[in-house]
Amino acid sequence: MSAKITAIRGMNDILPVATKDSPVTTERWQAVEQVLRQLMQQYGYREIRLPIVEATPLFKRAIGEVTDIVEKEMYTFEDRGGDSLTLRPEGTAGCVRACLEHSLTYNQTQRLWYTGAMFRYERPQKGRYRQFHQFGVETFGMTGADIEAELILMTARLWKLLGLTDVVSLELNSLGEKESRQAYRAALISYLEQHVDQLDDDSKRRLHTNPLRVLDSKDPKVQAVLVNAPQLFDYLDEESRTHQQKLTAVLDAAGVSYTLNPRLVRGLDYYNKTVFEWVTTALGSQGTVCAGGRYDGLVTQLGGQATPAVGFAIGLERLVLLIDTLQQDKISTETDIYLVADENAVNQALLVAETLRNTLTKYRILTHCGGGSFKSQMKKADKTGAIIALILGQDEIAQQTVTVKWLQKGEQVTLPQTELSDYLHSTLGASA
Ligand code: ATP
Ligand code: MG
């Protein structure tokens, strides 16, 4: 027997049934996706669909050479023509590339959203995978704190729609502008240099390349060193301070609570001013469900005219896991109507089902396929959890009738096929 071929580690199937490795069903995913689409429509955001593969230099230039993603997480390969391509590790770079390519941001504002698979070579664990999905929003052309406020209010509404308001909290910080960040960077480096023996290897490596990322370290010894480290807030430029105050004023007025977290930074180099995260403690250590911020520098970095930009990305695996953990809004996956037919009535059953689907549009209707005795067909009907079995036996065919059996109540009635649709409409409508 040849060896079994399995999925790639960290790249999971999403199935209609829950399993240990894939605990969240496709129905749950679809329910969340539907809420997201509706939300985007409500806010007037429009969808952009982007390729999964981009030229490698796009990510190197957009994300930055000294980031986790570019240093060690990208799936990069040479195609048959010898070009270096990369499976997208995030959506922002591709979105900006597309906007520039099609002049979507030139002299105009844009409010866009995307969703899809992203790829990072990381150690797979709960909430962290090699293929995962993000839902992201990117806006262009708006400099004020009002757009950041809009995005945060939008995410707050999303948690409300999904019943998550009590289990997520908002953390906020400002990274300032380039100059203030550089002054802070220098102060942080000189502080950390004095404590270099207490830093872990990752932090030592980042000390001179990407020192702000040290603030993000989960290592307890590094965390202890950071307690007395200089604070970014003390180095903030006046404009960034005012910007943050404008944002928090809206959040205060809207009743959205937040924590100012001076150590909140992003793994990507292109952020300035506002950064935010929605975090939860209900998922273990992979607690960031949504991360975003302002990235005014990226469009010029990729060769476009200076264009302010703000966006966020939600890790959908973490989101659906969180909803699943709380076991809220149980999604019904059961069949409503199951058609059982004599072997001579199989074609007729398919046609009856088609007719019913024309009018009973919100019900799940399954026709038994594959033959078998009445008894075994009825067993299948029961197993699907159907409310009703429709029976087309020899008598029914001869008399152009159909028997409606209410599986849970155990009652049944036989009526002319022509009356079936009306009967189901009136009775199902009342019981559904
Ligand atoms: P982390 O610190 O958890 O690695 P990050 O800073 O790398 O996160 P971003 O690049 O900001 O993450 O991505 C936005 C969101 O996408 C994250 O907050 C998270 O919800 C999700 N995400 C990122 N990497 C993964 C992954 N490997 N598996 C599942 N979700 C992920
Ligand atoms: Mg990461």
Coordinates of C-alpha atoms and ligand atoms in Angstrom, one line a residue:
M1 CA 0.0 0.0 0.0
S2 CA 1.4 3.4 -0.8
A3 CA 1.9 6.0 1.9
K4 CA -1.1 8.2 2.8
I5 CA -0.9 11.8 1.6
T6 CA -1.9 14.2 4.2
A7 CA -2.4 18.0 4.4
I8 CA 0.7 20.2 5.1
R9 CA 1.4 20.8 8.7
G10 CA -0.3 24.0 9.9
M11 CA -2.6 24.1 6.9
N12 CA -6.0 22.8 8.0
D13 CA -9.1 21.6 6.3
I14 CA -12.3 23.4 7.3
L15 CA -15.0 20.8 7.4
P16 CA -18.8 20.6 7.7
V17 CA -18.3 18.5 10.9
A18 CA -16.2 19.4 13.9
T19 CA -13.1 17.3 14.6
K20 CA -10.3 17.5 17.1
D21 CA -7.9 19.2 14.6
S22 CA -10.6 21.2 12.9
P23 CA -13.0 22.2 15.7
V24 CA -14.9 24.9 13.9
T25 CA -17.4 23.9 11.2
T26 CA -17.8 25.6 7.8
E27 CA -21.3 26.7 9.0
R28 CA -19.7 28.7 11.8
W29 CA -17.2 30.2 9.3
Q30 CA -20.1 31.1 6.9
A31 CA -22.1 32.7 9.7
V32 CA -19.2 34.9 10.6
E33 CA -18.4 35.8 7.0
Q34 CA -22.0 36.8 6.5
V35 CA -21.9 39.1 9.4
L36 CA -18.7 40.7 8.1
R37 CA -20.2 41.2 4.6
Q38 CA -23.3 42.8 6.0
L39 CA -21.1 45.1 8.3
M40 CA -19.1 46.2 5.3
Q41 CA -22.2 47.0 3.4
Q42 CA -23.5 49.1 6.3
Y43 CA -20.4 51.2 6.5
G44 CA -20.1 51.6 2.7
Y45 CA -16.8 49.7 2.3
R46 CA -16.2 47.8 -1.0
E47 CA -14.5 44.5 -1.6
I48 CA -11.1 44.1 -3.3
R49 CA -9.9 40.6 -4.4
L50 CA -6.2 40.2 -4.7
P51 CA -3.9 37.4 -5.9
I52 CA -2.5 35.0 -3.3
V53 CA 1.0 35.2 -4.9
E54 CA 3.0 38.4 -5.4
A55 CA 6.5 39.3 -6.4
T56 CA 8.8 38.8 -3.4
P57 CA 10.3 42.3 -3.5
L58 CA 6.8 43.7 -2.7
F59 CA 6.8 42.2 0.7
K60 CA 10.4 42.9 1.4
R61 CA 9.9 46.5 0.6
A62 CA 6.5 46.9 2.3
I63 CA 7.0 44.9 5.4
G64 CA 10.7 45.5 6.0
E65 CA 13.7 43.3 5.9
V66 CA 14.1 43.1 9.7
T67 CA 10.7 41.8 10.6
D68 CA 9.7 38.3 11.7
I69 CA 7.7 37.9 8.6
V70 CA 10.5 38.7 6.1
E71 CA 13.3 37.2 8.1
K72 CA 11.8 33.8 8.7
E73 CA 8.1 33.4 7.9
M74 CA 7.7 33.8 4.1
Y75 CA 6.9 31.0 1.7
T76 CA 9.2 32.2 -1.1
F77 CA 9.9 30.2 -4.2
E78 CA 11.1 30.5 -7.8
D79 CA 8.6 29.9 -10.5
R80 CA 9.4 28.1 -13.7
G81 CA 10.4 31.4 -15.3
G82 CA 13.0 32.1 -12.6
D83 CA 11.0 34.9 -10.8
S84 CA 11.0 35.0 -7.1
L85 CA 7.4 34.8 -5.8
T86 CA 5.9 34.7 -2.3
L87 CA 2.6 33.4 -0.9
R88 CA 1.1 36.5 0.7
P89 CA 1.8 36.6 4.4
E90 CA -0.6 39.5 4.9
G91 CA -3.0 41.6 2.8
T92 CA -1.9 45.2 3.1
A93 CA 1.1 45.1 0.7
G94 CA -0.9 43.6 -2.1
C95 CA -3.8 46.0 -1.5
V96 CA -1.5 49.0 -1.8
R97 CA 0.2 47.5 -4.8
A98 CA -3.2 47.0 -6.5
C99 CA -4.4 50.5 -5.6
L100 CA -1.3 52.0 -7.2
E101 CA -1.5 49.8 -10.2
H102 CA -5.1 50.9 -10.9
S103 CA -4.8 54.5 -9.6
L104 CA -7.5 53.8 -7.0
T105 CA -5.9 56.2 -4.4
Y106 CA -4.9 59.1 -6.7
N107 CA -6.8 62.2 -5.6
Q108 CA -9.5 60.2 -3.9
T109 CA -10.4 58.4 -0.8
Q110 CA -11.0 54.6 -0.6
R111 CA -12.6 52.4 1.9
L112 CA -11.8 48.8 1.0
W113 CA -12.1 45.3 2.5
Y114 CA -10.6 41.9 1.6
T115 CA -10.6 38.4 3.0
G116 CA -8.6 35.3 2.2
A117 CA -5.8 32.9 3.0
M118 CA -2.4 34.1 4.2
F119 CA 0.7 32.1 4.6
R120 CA 3.5 32.2 7.3
Y121 CA 6.0 29.6 8.2
E122 CA 5.5 29.6 12.0
R123 CA 5.3 26.9 14.6
P124 CA 1.7 25.6 14.4
Q125 CA -0.3 25.8 17.7
K126 CA -3.7 26.8 18.8
G127 CA -4.6 30.1 17.1
R128 CA -1.4 30.0 15.0
Y129 CA -1.2 28.2 11.6
R130 CA 0.9 28.2 8.4
Q131 CA -2.2 28.9 6.3
F132 CA -4.6 31.1 8.1
H133 CA -7.3 33.6 7.0
Q134 CA -7.6 37.3 7.6
F135 CA -10.4 39.7 7.1
G136 CA -8.9 43.1 6.5
V137 CA -10.0 46.7 5.9
E138 CA -7.8 49.4 4.3
T139 CA -8.7 53.0 3.9
F140 CA -6.7 55.6 1.9
G141 CA -6.7 59.4 1.6
M142 CA -7.8 60.4 5.1
T143 CA -5.4 62.1 7.6
G144 CA -7.7 62.8 10.6
A145 CA -8.3 60.7 13.7
D146 CA -12.0 60.4 12.5
I147 CA -11.1 57.5 10.2
E148 CA -9.3 55.6 13.0
A149 CA -12.4 56.2 15.2
E150 CA -14.6 54.9 12.4
L151 CA -12.6 51.7 12.1
I152 CA -12.6 51.1 15.9
L153 CA -16.3 51.8 16.2
M154 CA -16.8 49.4 13.3
T155 CA -14.9 46.6 15.0
A156 CA -16.7 47.3 18.3
R157 CA -20.0 46.9 16.4
L158 CA -18.7 43.6 15.0
W159 CA -18.0 42.2 18.5
K160 CA -21.5 43.2 19.5
L161 CA -23.1 41.5 16.5
L162 CA -21.0 38.3 17.3
G163 CA -21.8 38.5 21.1
L164 CA -18.1 39.0 22.0
T165 CA -18.2 42.4 23.6
D166 CA -17.5 41.0 27.1
V167 CA -14.5 38.9 26.1
V168 CA -12.4 41.3 24.0
S169 CA -10.7 44.5 25.0
L170 CA -9.1 47.3 23.1
E171 CA -5.5 48.4 23.5
L172 CA -4.3 51.6 22.0
N173 CA -0.9 53.3 21.5
S174 CA 0.6 55.9 19.3
L175 CA 3.9 55.3 17.5
G176 CA 4.3 59.0 16.7
E177 CA 5.9 60.2 13.5
K178 CA 9.2 59.1 12.1
E179 CA 11.3 61.8 13.8
S180 CA 9.8 61.3 17.3
R181 CA 10.1 57.5 16.9
Q182 CA 13.8 57.9 15.9
A183 CA 14.5 59.9 19.0
Y184 CA 12.7 57.3 21.1
R185 CA 14.5 54.5 19.3
A186 CA 17.9 55.9 20.2
A187 CA 16.9 56.3 23.8
L188 CA 15.5 52.7 23.9
I189 CA 18.7 51.3 22.4
S190 CA 20.9 53.0 24.8
Y191 CA 18.8 51.8 27.8
L192 CA 18.6 48.2 26.5
E193 CA 22.4 48.2 25.8
Q194 CA 22.9 48.7 29.6
H195 CA 20.8 45.6 30.2
V196 CA 22.0 43.5 27.3
D197 CA 22.9 40.5 29.5
Q198 CA 19.3 40.1 30.6
L199 CA 17.9 40.0 27.0
D200 CA 17.0 36.8 25.2
D201 CA 18.6 36.0 21.9
D202 CA 15.7 37.4 19.8
S203 CA 15.8 40.7 21.7
K204 CA 19.6 40.9 21.4
R205 CA 19.3 40.4 17.6
R206 CA 16.6 43.0 17.4
L207 CA 18.3 45.5 19.6
H208 CA 20.0 47.4 16.7
T209 CA 17.8 46.3 13.8
N210 CA 14.2 46.7 15.2
P211 CA 14.4 47.7 18.8
L212 CA 10.7 48.6 19.1
R213 CA 9.9 44.9 18.7
V214 CA 11.8 44.2 21.9
L215 CA 8.9 45.9 23.6
D216 CA 6.7 43.1 22.4
S217 CA 8.9 40.3 23.9
K218 CA 7.0 37.6 25.9
D219 CA 10.2 36.6 27.8
P220 CA 9.7 37.4 31.5
K221 CA 13.3 38.5 32.0
V222 CA 13.0 41.0 29.1
Q223 CA 9.7 42.1 30.4
A224 CA 11.3 42.9 33.8
V225 CA 13.9 45.0 32.1
L226 CA 11.2 46.9 30.2
V227 CA 9.5 48.0 33.3
N228 CA 12.0 50.9 33.6
A229 CA 12.6 51.5 29.9
P230 CA 11.9 54.9 28.4
Q231 CA 8.3 55.3 27.3
L232 CA 7.4 56.1 23.7
F233 CA 4.7 58.5 25.0
D234 CA 7.3 60.8 26.5
Y235 CA 8.9 61.3 23.0
L236 CA 5.6 61.8 21.1
D237 CA 5.4 64.8 18.8
E238 CA 2.7 67.3 19.5
E239 CA 0.7 66.4 16.4
S240 CA 0.6 62.7 17.3
R241 CA -0.5 63.6 20.8
T242 CA -3.4 65.7 19.6
H243 CA -4.3 63.1 17.1
Q244 CA -4.6 60.5 19.8
Q245 CA -6.7 62.8 22.0
K246 CA -9.1 63.3 19.1
L247 CA -9.4 59.6 18.7
T248 CA -10.0 58.8 22.4
A249 CA -12.5 61.7 22.6
V250 CA -14.7 59.9 20.1
L251 CA -14.2 56.5 21.8
D252 CA -15.1 58.1 25.1
A253 CA -18.2 59.7 23.7
A254 CA -19.3 56.4 22.0
G255 CA -18.7 54.4 25.2
V256 CA -15.9 52.2 23.8
S257 CA -13.4 51.5 26.6
Y258 CA -9.8 51.1 25.9
T259 CA -6.4 50.8 27.6
L260 CA -3.5 52.9 26.6
N261 CA -0.6 50.4 26.3
P262 CA 2.7 52.2 25.7
R263 CA 4.3 48.9 24.8
L264 CA 2.0 48.1 21.9
V265 CA 4.0 48.1 18.7
R266 CA 3.4 46.3 15.4
G267 CA 5.6 43.7 13.8
L268 CA 5.5 45.6 10.5
D269 CA 7.6 48.6 9.9
Y270 CA 5.1 50.8 8.1
Y271 CA 2.9 52.0 10.9
N272 CA 2.9 55.5 12.4
K273 CA 0.6 57.3 14.9
T274 CA -2.3 55.1 15.9
V275 CA -1.8 51.4 16.6
F276 CA -4.5 49.3 18.2
E277 CA -5.3 45.7 19.0
W278 CA -8.4 43.9 20.2
V279 CA -7.3 41.1 22.5
T280 CA -8.9 38.3 24.4
T281 CA -7.8 36.1 27.3
A282 CA -10.2 33.4 26.3
L283 CA -7.9 31.8 23.7
G284 CA -4.7 31.1 25.6
S285 CA -1.5 32.9 24.5
Q286 CA -2.6 33.7 20.9
G287 CA -4.9 36.4 22.1
T288 CA -4.8 39.1 19.5
V289 CA -7.9 38.8 17.4
C290 CA -7.7 42.1 15.5
A291 CA -4.7 44.4 14.9
G292 CA -4.5 47.6 13.0
G293 CA -3.2 51.2 12.7
R294 CA -2.1 54.0 10.6
Y295 CA 0.5 53.5 7.9
D296 CA 0.9 56.8 6.1
G297 CA 4.4 55.9 4.8
L298 CA 3.6 52.8 2.9
V299 CA 2.2 54.2 -0.3
T300 CA 5.3 56.3 -1.0
Q301 CA 7.5 53.4 0.1
L302 CA 5.9 51.4 -2.7
G303 CA 6.4 54.2 -5.3
G304 CA 3.1 56.1 -5.0
Q305 CA 2.2 59.7 -4.2
A306 CA 2.1 60.4 -0.4
T307 CA -1.2 58.9 0.7
P308 CA -2.4 58.6 4.3
A309 CA -3.7 55.1 5.1
V310 CA -5.3 53.3 8.0
G311 CA -6.4 49.7 8.3
F312 CA -6.8 46.6 10.4
A313 CA -6.8 42.8 10.0
I314 CA -8.7 40.2 11.9
G315 CA -7.3 36.7 12.3
L316 CA -10.4 34.7 11.4
E317 CA -9.3 31.4 12.9
R318 CA -8.9 33.1 16.3
L319 CA -12.3 34.8 15.8
V320 CA -14.2 31.7 14.9
L321 CA -12.4 29.7 17.7
L322 CA -13.4 32.4 20.2
I323 CA -17.1 32.2 19.1
D324 CA -16.9 28.4 19.2
T325 CA -15.3 28.5 22.7
L326 CA -18.2 30.5 24.0
Q327 CA -20.6 28.2 22.1
Q328 CA -22.9 31.1 21.3
D329 CA -25.6 31.2 18.6
K330 CA -25.8 27.5 17.9
I331 CA -26.1 27.1 14.2
S332 CA -28.7 24.7 12.9
T333 CA -27.2 22.3 10.3
E334 CA -30.1 19.9 10.2
T335 CA -32.1 19.0 7.1
D336 CA -35.7 20.2 7.1
I337 CA -37.3 18.0 4.5
Y338 CA -36.1 14.5 3.4
L339 CA -37.6 12.8 0.4
V340 CA -38.0 9.1 0.5
A341 CA -39.0 7.2 -2.7
D342 CA -39.9 3.9 -4.1
E343 CA -37.3 2.8 -6.7
N344 CA -39.8 3.6 -9.4
A345 CA -40.4 7.1 -8.1
V346 CA -36.8 8.3 -7.8
N347 CA -37.1 10.6 -10.8
Q348 CA -40.4 12.0 -9.5
A349 CA -38.9 12.6 -6.1
L350 CA -36.1 14.7 -7.6
L351 CA -38.7 16.7 -9.5
V352 CA -40.9 17.2 -6.5
A353 CA -37.9 18.5 -4.6
E354 CA -37.1 20.9 -7.4
T355 CA -40.6 22.2 -7.3
L356 CA -40.5 22.7 -3.5
R357 CA -37.2 24.5 -3.7
N358 CA -38.9 27.1 -6.0
T359 CA -41.2 28.2 -3.3
L360 CA -39.8 27.0 0.1
T361 CA -36.6 28.8 -0.4
K362 CA -35.3 28.9 3.1
Y363 CA -35.6 25.2 3.9
R364 CA -33.0 22.5 3.4
I365 CA -34.4 19.8 1.2
L366 CA -32.6 16.5 0.7
T367 CA -33.6 13.8 -1.8
H368 CA -32.6 10.3 -0.8
C369 CA -30.1 9.1 -3.4
G370 CA -28.6 5.6 -3.7
G371 CA -31.7 3.4 -3.3
G372 CA -32.4 1.0 -0.5
S373 CA -35.4 -0.2 1.4
F374 CA -38.0 2.1 2.8
K375 CA -36.9 1.2 6.3
S376 CA -33.3 2.2 5.6
Q377 CA -34.3 5.4 3.8
M378 CA -36.5 6.4 6.8
K379 CA -33.6 5.7 9.1
K380 CA -31.4 8.0 7.1
A381 CA -34.2 10.6 7.2
D382 CA -34.2 10.4 11.0
K383 CA -30.5 10.6 11.2
T384 CA -30.4 13.9 9.3
G385 CA -32.7 15.4 12.0
A386 CA -35.3 16.2 9.4
I387 CA -38.6 17.7 10.6
I388 CA -40.5 16.0 7.7
A389 CA -40.1 13.0 5.5
L390 CA -42.0 13.1 2.2
I391 CA -42.8 9.6 1.0
L392 CA -43.4 8.7 -2.6
G393 CA -44.3 5.0 -2.4
Q394 CA -46.2 2.8 -5.0
D395 CA -49.6 3.9 -3.7
E396 CA -48.7 7.5 -3.8
I397 CA -47.4 7.3 -7.4
A398 CA -50.5 5.5 -8.5
Q399 CA -52.7 8.2 -7.0
Q400 CA -50.5 11.2 -7.6
T401 CA -50.3 11.8 -3.9
V402 CA -47.5 12.2 -1.4
T403 CA -47.4 11.2 2.3
V404 CA -46.0 13.8 4.7
K405 CA -44.6 12.3 7.8
W406 CA -43.8 14.5 10.8
L407 CA -40.8 12.7 12.2
Q408 CA -40.7 14.3 15.6
K409 CA -44.4 14.3 16.2
G410 CA -45.0 10.9 14.6
E411 CA -48.1 12.1 12.7
Q412 CA -48.7 11.6 9.0
V413 CA -51.0 12.8 6.3
T414 CA -51.5 11.9 2.6
L415 CA -52.5 14.6 0.2
P416 CA -52.5 15.3 -3.6
Q417 CA -49.1 16.4 -4.9
T418 CA -50.7 19.6 -6.2
E419 CA -51.5 20.6 -2.7
L420 CA -48.1 19.8 -1.1
S421 CA -46.5 23.2 -1.5
D422 CA -49.4 25.1 0.1
Y423 CA -49.7 22.6 2.9
L424 CA -45.9 22.8 3.7
H425 CA -46.1 26.6 3.5
S426 CA -48.9 26.9 6.1
T427 CA -47.7 24.1 8.4
L428 CA -43.9 24.6 8.3
G429 CA -44.2 28.3 8.5
A430 CA -46.0 27.9 11.8
S431 CA -43.6 25.3 13.2
A432 CA -40.3 26.7 12.0
Ligands
ATP1 P1 1.5 37.7 16.4 O1 2.2 38.6 17.3 O2 0.3 36.9 17.1 O3 2.4 36.8 15.6 P2 1.4 39.5 14.2 O4 1.8 40.8 14.7 O5 2.3 38.7 13.4 O6 0.7 38.6 15.4 P3 -0.4 40.7 12.2 O7 0.6 40.6 11.1 O8 -0.7 42.0 12.8 O9 0.0 39.6 13.4 O10 -1.7 40.0 11.7 C1 -3.0 40.4 12.1 C2 -3.8 39.2 12.8 O11 -3.7 38.1 12.0 C3 -3.2 38.8 14.1 O12 -3.6 39.6 15.1 C4 -3.8 37.4 14.3 O13 -5.1 37.5 14.7 C5 -3.7 36.9 12.9 N1 -2.6 36.1 12.6 C6 -1.3 36.5 12.4 N2 -0.5 35.4 12.2 C7 -1.3 34.3 12.3 C8 -1.0 32.9 12.2 N3 0.1 32.4 11.9 N4 -2.1 32.1 12.4 C9 -3.3 32.5 12.7 N5 -3.6 33.8 12.8 C10 -2.6 34.7 12.6
MG2 MG 3.5 37.0 13.9

